[in-house]
Amino acid sequence: CDGNMRAGRFVSGYGGVLVQDCQIENLSVTVIYGHLSLASLKFKAGDKIKQGEVIGNLGNPAKGETDGERKHLHLGIHKGIAINYRGYVNSQSELTEWIDPCLYFCK
């Protein structure tokens, strides 16, 4: 979705993270992309990001860019404008404020 970059920073458990706000089906959401190389980010806070643009590259675990995780993208879509870096939860009931990315990306 089109939206603005809100933050790009190191977060424990993720390494490099880019946070974007946007609208999905008229709902304000915050999108979190985790395990990125901060040096590769193409945007800075406040910049407009258009759907389909490359935002950066996955981090290199050997360089500590993923906070020890294997190379993969962690994608979270949180309802509302609050930034929530929470990567994992203990129960299904804790997922009510999150949108399943597979509704839009999995085939």
PDB file of C-alpha atoms in Angstrom:
ATOM      1  CA  CYS A   1       0.000   0.000   0.000  1.00  0.00           C
ATOM      2  CA  ASP A   2       1.073   3.610  -0.450  1.00  0.00           C
ATOM      3  CA  GLY A   3       2.050   5.359   2.771  1.00  0.00           C
ATOM      4  CA  ASN A   4       4.755   7.133   4.717  1.00  0.00           C
ATOM      5  CA  MET A   5       7.832   5.677   6.326  1.00  0.00           C
ATOM      6  CA  ARG A   6       7.549   6.263  10.050  1.00  0.00           C
ATOM      7  CA  ALA A   7      10.749   4.701  11.363  1.00  0.00           C
ATOM      8  CA  GLY A   8      13.857   2.793  10.412  1.00  0.00           C
ATOM      9  CA  ARG A   9      15.837   1.407  13.330  1.00  0.00           C
ATOM     10  CA  PHE A  10      17.409  -1.581  15.053  1.00  0.00           C
ATOM     11  CA  VAL A  11      14.936  -3.561  17.178  1.00  0.00           C
ATOM     12  CA  SER A  12      15.959  -6.463  19.389  1.00  0.00           C
ATOM     13  CA  GLY A  13      14.787  -9.744  17.848  1.00  0.00           C
ATOM     14  CA  TYR A  14      14.457  -8.218  14.392  1.00  0.00           C
ATOM     15  CA  GLY A  15      17.652  -6.355  13.626  1.00  0.00           C
ATOM     16  CA  GLY A  16      16.870  -3.680  11.046  1.00  0.00           C
ATOM     17  CA  VAL A  17      13.213  -2.640  10.847  1.00  0.00           C
ATOM     18  CA  LEU A  18      11.279  -0.311   8.563  1.00  0.00           C
ATOM     19  CA  VAL A  19       7.836   0.874   9.711  1.00  0.00           C
ATOM     20  CA  GLN A  20       5.303   2.284   7.257  1.00  0.00           C
ATOM     21  CA  ASP A  21       1.798   3.636   7.762  1.00  0.00           C
ATOM     22  CA  CYS A  22      -0.891   3.219   5.125  1.00  0.00           C
ATOM     23  CA  GLN A  23      -4.506   2.301   4.472  1.00  0.00           C
ATOM     24  CA  ILE A  24      -5.752  -1.160   3.553  1.00  0.00           C
ATOM     25  CA  GLU A  25      -9.426  -1.356   2.630  1.00  0.00           C
ATOM     26  CA  ASN A  26     -10.017   2.040   4.337  1.00  0.00           C
ATOM     27  CA  LEU A  27      -8.408   0.849   7.575  1.00  0.00           C
ATOM     28  CA  SER A  28      -5.360   2.675   8.960  1.00  0.00           C
ATOM     29  CA  VAL A  29      -2.553   0.179   9.511  1.00  0.00           C
ATOM     30  CA  THR A  30       1.104   0.105  10.480  1.00  0.00           C
ATOM     31  CA  VAL A  31       3.267  -2.260   8.421  1.00  0.00           C
ATOM     32  CA  ILE A  32       6.469  -3.623   9.934  1.00  0.00           C
ATOM     33  CA  TYR A  33       9.222  -5.111   7.783  1.00  0.00           C
ATOM     34  CA  GLY A  34      11.830  -6.869   9.930  1.00  0.00           C
ATOM     35  CA  HIS A  35      15.301  -8.380   9.448  1.00  0.00           C
ATOM     36  CA  LEU A  36      16.452  -5.704   7.000  1.00  0.00           C
ATOM     37  CA  SER A  37      19.837  -4.139   6.421  1.00  0.00           C
ATOM     38  CA  LEU A  38      19.454  -0.591   7.762  1.00  0.00           C
ATOM     39  CA  ALA A  39      22.230   0.602   5.445  1.00  0.00           C
ATOM     40  CA  SER A  40      20.193  -0.566   2.448  1.00  0.00           C
ATOM     41  CA  LEU A  41      16.971   1.317   3.265  1.00  0.00           C
ATOM     42  CA  LYS A  42      15.902   3.502   0.333  1.00  0.00           C
ATOM     43  CA  PHE A  43      13.782   5.868   2.456  1.00  0.00           C
ATOM     44  CA  LYS A  44      13.949   7.932   5.624  1.00  0.00           C
ATOM     45  CA  ALA A  45      11.244   8.821   8.152  1.00  0.00           C
ATOM     46  CA  GLY A  46       8.565  10.990   6.536  1.00  0.00           C
ATOM     47  CA  ASP A  47       9.242   9.825   2.967  1.00  0.00           C
ATOM     48  CA  LYS A  48       6.344   8.585   0.832  1.00  0.00           C
ATOM     49  CA  ILE A  49       6.577   4.898  -0.137  1.00  0.00           C
ATOM     50  CA  LYS A  50       4.517   3.744  -3.096  1.00  0.00           C
ATOM     51  CA  GLN A  51       3.171   0.213  -3.476  1.00  0.00           C
ATOM     52  CA  GLY A  52       5.685  -1.997  -5.279  1.00  0.00           C
ATOM     53  CA  GLU A  53       8.773   0.106  -4.534  1.00  0.00           C
ATOM     54  CA  VAL A  54      11.888  -1.604  -3.220  1.00  0.00           C
ATOM     55  CA  ILE A  55      12.375  -0.469   0.376  1.00  0.00           C
ATOM     56  CA  GLY A  56      15.717  -2.151   1.060  1.00  0.00           C
ATOM     57  CA  ASN A  57      17.465  -5.508   1.311  1.00  0.00           C
ATOM     58  CA  LEU A  58      17.294  -8.369   3.755  1.00  0.00           C
ATOM     59  CA  GLY A  59      19.970  -8.147   6.419  1.00  0.00           C
ATOM     60  CA  ASN A  60      23.065 -10.311   6.575  1.00  0.00           C
ATOM     61  CA  PRO A  61      23.022 -12.534   9.691  1.00  0.00           C
ATOM     62  CA  ALA A  62      26.850 -12.716   9.697  1.00  0.00           C
ATOM     63  CA  LYS A  63      26.975  -8.910  10.099  1.00  0.00           C
ATOM     64  CA  GLY A  64      24.411  -8.840  12.923  1.00  0.00           C
ATOM     65  CA  GLU A  65      21.829  -7.059  10.758  1.00  0.00           C
ATOM     66  CA  THR A  66      19.092  -9.595  11.625  1.00  0.00           C
ATOM     67  CA  ASP A  67      19.841  -9.825  15.374  1.00  0.00           C
ATOM     68  CA  GLY A  68      20.960 -13.431  14.964  1.00  0.00           C
ATOM     69  CA  GLU A  69      18.003 -14.629  12.889  1.00  0.00           C
ATOM     70  CA  ARG A  70      18.354 -16.434   9.566  1.00  0.00           C
ATOM     71  CA  LYS A  71      17.848 -14.362   6.415  1.00  0.00           C
ATOM     72  CA  HIS A  72      14.086 -13.895   5.925  1.00  0.00           C
ATOM     73  CA  LEU A  73      11.482 -11.130   5.927  1.00  0.00           C
ATOM     74  CA  HIS A  74       9.311 -10.637   8.996  1.00  0.00           C
ATOM     75  CA  LEU A  75       6.145  -8.849   7.843  1.00  0.00           C
ATOM     76  CA  GLY A  76       3.515  -7.631  10.281  1.00  0.00           C
ATOM     77  CA  ILE A  77       0.355  -5.605   9.649  1.00  0.00           C
ATOM     78  CA  HIS A  78      -0.976  -3.968  12.809  1.00  0.00           C
ATOM     79  CA  LYS A  79      -4.381  -2.274  12.924  1.00  0.00           C
ATOM     80  CA  GLY A  80      -4.204   1.425  13.778  1.00  0.00           C
ATOM     81  CA  ILE A  81      -1.400   3.956  13.929  1.00  0.00           C
ATOM     82  CA  ALA A  82       0.496   2.660  16.990  1.00  0.00           C
ATOM     83  CA  ILE A  83       3.903   1.159  16.251  1.00  0.00           C
ATOM     84  CA  ASN A  84       3.996  -2.352  17.700  1.00  0.00           C
ATOM     85  CA  TYR A  85       7.274  -4.268  17.334  1.00  0.00           C
ATOM     86  CA  ARG A  86       5.874  -7.402  18.931  1.00  0.00           C
ATOM     87  CA  GLY A  87       6.980 -10.322  16.799  1.00  0.00           C
ATOM     88  CA  TYR A  88       5.385 -13.293  18.499  1.00  0.00           C
ATOM     89  CA  VAL A  89       2.478 -13.804  20.879  1.00  0.00           C
ATOM     90  CA  ASN A  90       1.512 -16.558  23.318  1.00  0.00           C
ATOM     91  CA  SER A  91      -2.074 -17.123  22.226  1.00  0.00           C
ATOM     92  CA  GLN A  92      -4.457 -16.680  19.293  1.00  0.00           C
ATOM     93  CA  SER A  93      -6.468 -14.117  21.278  1.00  0.00           C
ATOM     94  CA  GLU A  94      -3.449 -11.754  21.229  1.00  0.00           C
ATOM     95  CA  LEU A  95      -3.655 -11.526  17.428  1.00  0.00           C
ATOM     96  CA  THR A  96      -6.905  -9.538  17.253  1.00  0.00           C
ATOM     97  CA  GLU A  97      -5.039  -6.280  16.568  1.00  0.00           C
ATOM     98  CA  TRP A  98      -3.080  -7.837  13.691  1.00  0.00           C
ATOM     99  CA  ILE A  99      -4.051  -8.638  10.095  1.00  0.00           C
ATOM    100  CA  ASP A 100      -2.880 -11.892   8.531  1.00  0.00           C
ATOM    101  CA  PRO A 101      -0.516 -10.900   5.656  1.00  0.00           C
ATOM    102  CA  CYS A 102      -1.590 -14.050   3.789  1.00  0.00           C
ATOM    103  CA  LEU A 103      -4.910 -12.348   3.079  1.00  0.00           C
ATOM    104  CA  TYR A 104      -2.938 -10.203   0.597  1.00  0.00           C
ATOM    105  CA  PHE A 105       0.290 -12.009  -0.281  1.00  0.00           C
ATOM    106  CA  CYS A 106      -0.084 -15.805  -0.069  1.00  0.00           C
ATOM    107  CA  LYS A 107      -1.353 -17.825  -2.988  1.00  0.00           C
TER     108      LYS A 107
END
